[in-house]
Amino acid sequence: MLAGLFRSEEPEAPALFDQVLEELGLFFHPPADPRAAKWAMAYWVAGQIADGSLDPAAGTHLIWADIAYDLGYPVELEPLVHCAHNLDGWEESWGASVEELNGEAVNAAKQFLSKGAAVEAGN
Protein backbone atom coordinates (compact mmCIF):
# COMPACT_ATOMS: atom_id res chain seq x y z
CA MET A 1 0.00 0.00 0.00
CA LEU A 2 2.78 2.42 0.87
CA ALA A 3 4.52 2.02 -2.47
CA GLY A 4 1.32 2.74 -4.37
CA LEU A 5 0.60 6.14 -2.82
CA PHE A 6 0.12 9.14 -5.06
CA ARG A 7 1.72 12.48 -4.15
CA SER A 8 -1.62 13.74 -2.90
CA GLU A 9 -1.82 10.72 -0.55
CA GLU A 10 1.65 11.19 1.01
CA PRO A 11 0.22 12.61 4.26
CA GLU A 12 -1.37 9.18 4.81
CA ALA A 13 2.02 7.42 4.72
CA PRO A 14 2.84 7.59 8.47
CA ALA A 15 -0.48 6.03 9.46
CA LEU A 16 -0.14 3.33 6.79
CA PHE A 17 3.42 2.59 7.90
CA ASP A 18 2.23 2.19 11.50
CA GLN A 19 -0.53 -0.12 10.24
CA VAL A 20 2.03 -2.28 8.41
CA LEU A 21 4.23 -2.46 11.52
CA GLU A 22 1.19 -3.40 13.62
CA GLU A 23 0.20 -6.17 11.19
CA LEU A 24 3.75 -7.54 11.27
CA GLY A 25 3.84 -7.44 15.05
CA LEU A 26 6.69 -4.93 15.01
CA PHE A 27 4.91 -1.85 16.32
CA PHE A 28 5.98 -0.65 19.74
CA HIS A 29 3.72 1.64 21.83
CA PRO A 30 5.98 3.28 24.44
CA PRO A 31 4.66 4.93 27.59
CA ALA A 32 4.90 8.74 27.78
CA ASP A 33 7.42 8.71 30.66
CA PRO A 34 10.95 8.36 29.14
CA ARG A 35 12.23 5.99 31.85
CA ALA A 36 9.11 3.82 31.68
CA ALA A 37 9.46 3.83 27.89
CA LYS A 38 13.02 2.45 28.16
CA TRP A 39 11.84 -0.33 30.48
CA ALA A 40 8.93 -1.11 28.16
CA MET A 41 11.37 -1.25 25.25
CA ALA A 42 13.61 -3.64 27.20
CA TYR A 43 10.65 -5.97 27.78
CA TRP A 44 9.57 -5.69 24.16
CA VAL A 45 13.06 -6.47 22.81
CA ALA A 46 13.51 -9.33 25.29
CA GLY A 47 10.17 -10.74 24.13
CA GLN A 48 11.34 -10.57 20.52
CA ILE A 49 14.58 -12.39 21.47
CA ALA A 50 12.70 -15.01 23.49
CA ASP A 51 10.19 -15.81 20.75
CA GLY A 52 12.88 -16.00 18.07
CA SER A 53 11.71 -13.04 15.99
CA LEU A 54 14.86 -11.02 16.77
CA ASP A 55 18.44 -12.24 16.45
CA PRO A 56 19.87 -12.61 19.99
CA ALA A 57 23.06 -10.71 19.11
CA ALA A 58 21.14 -7.79 17.63
CA GLY A 59 18.61 -7.74 20.45
CA THR A 60 21.07 -7.92 23.31
CA HIS A 61 23.20 -5.26 21.62
CA LEU A 62 20.14 -3.01 21.44
CA ILE A 63 19.43 -3.60 25.14
CA TRP A 64 23.08 -2.93 26.02
CA ALA A 65 23.69 0.14 23.88
CA ASP A 66 20.31 1.86 23.74
CA ILE A 67 18.43 0.81 26.84
CA ALA A 68 20.72 -0.27 29.70
CA TYR A 69 23.02 2.69 29.09
CA ASP A 70 20.14 5.16 29.38
CA LEU A 71 18.86 3.43 32.52
CA GLY A 72 22.27 3.47 34.22
CA TYR A 73 22.93 -0.26 33.70
CA PRO A 74 20.39 -1.67 36.18
CA VAL A 75 21.07 -5.05 37.73
CA GLU A 76 17.96 -6.51 36.05
CA LEU A 77 19.57 -6.04 32.63
CA GLU A 78 23.06 -7.31 33.57
CA PRO A 79 22.56 -10.85 32.18
CA LEU A 80 21.42 -9.47 28.82
CA VAL A 81 24.27 -6.95 28.73
CA HIS A 82 26.70 -9.77 29.56
CA CYS A 83 25.30 -11.78 26.64
CA ALA A 84 25.70 -8.76 24.37
CA HIS A 85 29.37 -8.43 25.35
CA ASN A 86 29.97 -12.15 24.76
CA LEU A 87 28.27 -12.15 21.38
CA ASP A 88 29.95 -8.91 20.31
CA GLY A 89 33.45 -10.10 21.21
CA TRP A 90 33.10 -13.80 20.40
CA GLU A 91 36.17 -15.60 19.10
CA GLU A 92 36.51 -19.18 17.92
CA SER A 93 39.15 -19.87 20.55
CA TRP A 94 36.62 -19.43 23.39
CA GLY A 95 35.47 -23.04 23.25
CA ALA A 96 31.82 -22.02 23.05
CA SER A 97 29.96 -21.69 19.78
CA VAL A 98 27.93 -18.69 18.69
CA GLU A 99 24.88 -20.95 18.85
CA GLU A 100 25.57 -21.65 22.53
CA LEU A 101 25.94 -17.92 23.22
CA ASN A 102 22.72 -17.24 21.32
CA GLY A 103 21.01 -19.86 23.46
CA GLU A 104 22.30 -18.18 26.61
CA ALA A 105 20.92 -14.86 25.34
CA VAL A 106 17.50 -16.41 24.68
CA ASN A 107 17.51 -17.92 28.18
CA ALA A 108 18.55 -14.58 29.69
CA ALA A 109 15.70 -12.88 27.84
CA LYS A 110 13.22 -15.47 29.09
CA GLN A 111 14.49 -15.08 32.66
CA PHE A 112 14.19 -11.30 32.42
CA LEU A 113 10.63 -11.63 31.14
CA SER A 114 9.64 -14.13 33.82
CA LYS A 115 11.04 -11.92 36.59
CA GLY A 116 9.15 -8.96 35.17
CA ALA A 117 5.93 -10.97 35.04
CA ALA A 118 6.46 -12.06 38.66
CA VAL A 119 6.96 -8.44 39.75
CA GLU A 120 3.81 -7.33 37.91
CA ALA A 121 1.83 -10.21 39.43
CA GLY A 122 2.96 -9.12 42.89
CA ASN A 123 1.73 -5.55 42.41
PDB file of C-alpha atoms in Angstrom, residues 3 15 40 50-52 55 65 76-77 85 90 96 100-101 103 107-109 111-112:
ATOM      1  CA  ALA A   3       4.525   2.022  -2.473  1.00  0.00           C
ATOM      2  CA  ALA A  15      -0.480   6.029   9.464  1.00  0.00           C
ATOM      3  CA  ALA A  40       8.932  -1.113  28.158  1.00  0.00           C
ATOM      4  CA  ALA A  50      12.699 -15.006  23.488  1.00  0.00           C
ATOM      5  CA  ASP A  51      10.192 -15.806  20.749  1.00  0.00           C
ATOM      6  CA  GLY A  52      12.880 -15.997  18.065  1.00  0.00           C
ATOM      7  CA  ASP A  55      18.436 -12.238  16.451  1.00  0.00           C
ATOM      8  CA  ALA A  65      23.688   0.143  23.875  1.00  0.00           C
ATOM      9  CA  GLU A  76      17.960  -6.513  36.049  1.00  0.00           C
ATOM     10  CA  LEU A  77      19.569  -6.037  32.626  1.00  0.00           C
ATOM     11  CA  HIS A  85      29.366  -8.433  25.352  1.00  0.00           C
ATOM     12  CA  TRP A  90      33.101 -13.802  20.400  1.00  0.00           C
ATOM     13  CA  ALA A  96      31.817 -22.017  23.047  1.00  0.00           C
ATOM     14  CA  GLU A 100      25.569 -21.648  22.534  1.00  0.00           C
ATOM     15  CA  LEU A 101      25.945 -17.924  23.222  1.00  0.00           C
ATOM     16  CA  GLY A 103      21.009 -19.864  23.460  1.00  0.00           C
ATOM     17  CA  ASN A 107      17.509 -17.921  28.177  1.00  0.00           C
ATOM     18  CA  ALA A 108      18.547 -14.576  29.693  1.00  0.00           C
ATOM     19  CA  ALA A 109      15.700 -12.877  27.839  1.00  0.00           C
ATOM     20  CA  GLN A 111      14.493 -15.083  32.664  1.00  0.00           C
ATOM     21  CA  PHE A 112      14.189 -11.303  32.422  1.00  0.00           C
TER      22      PHE A 112
END
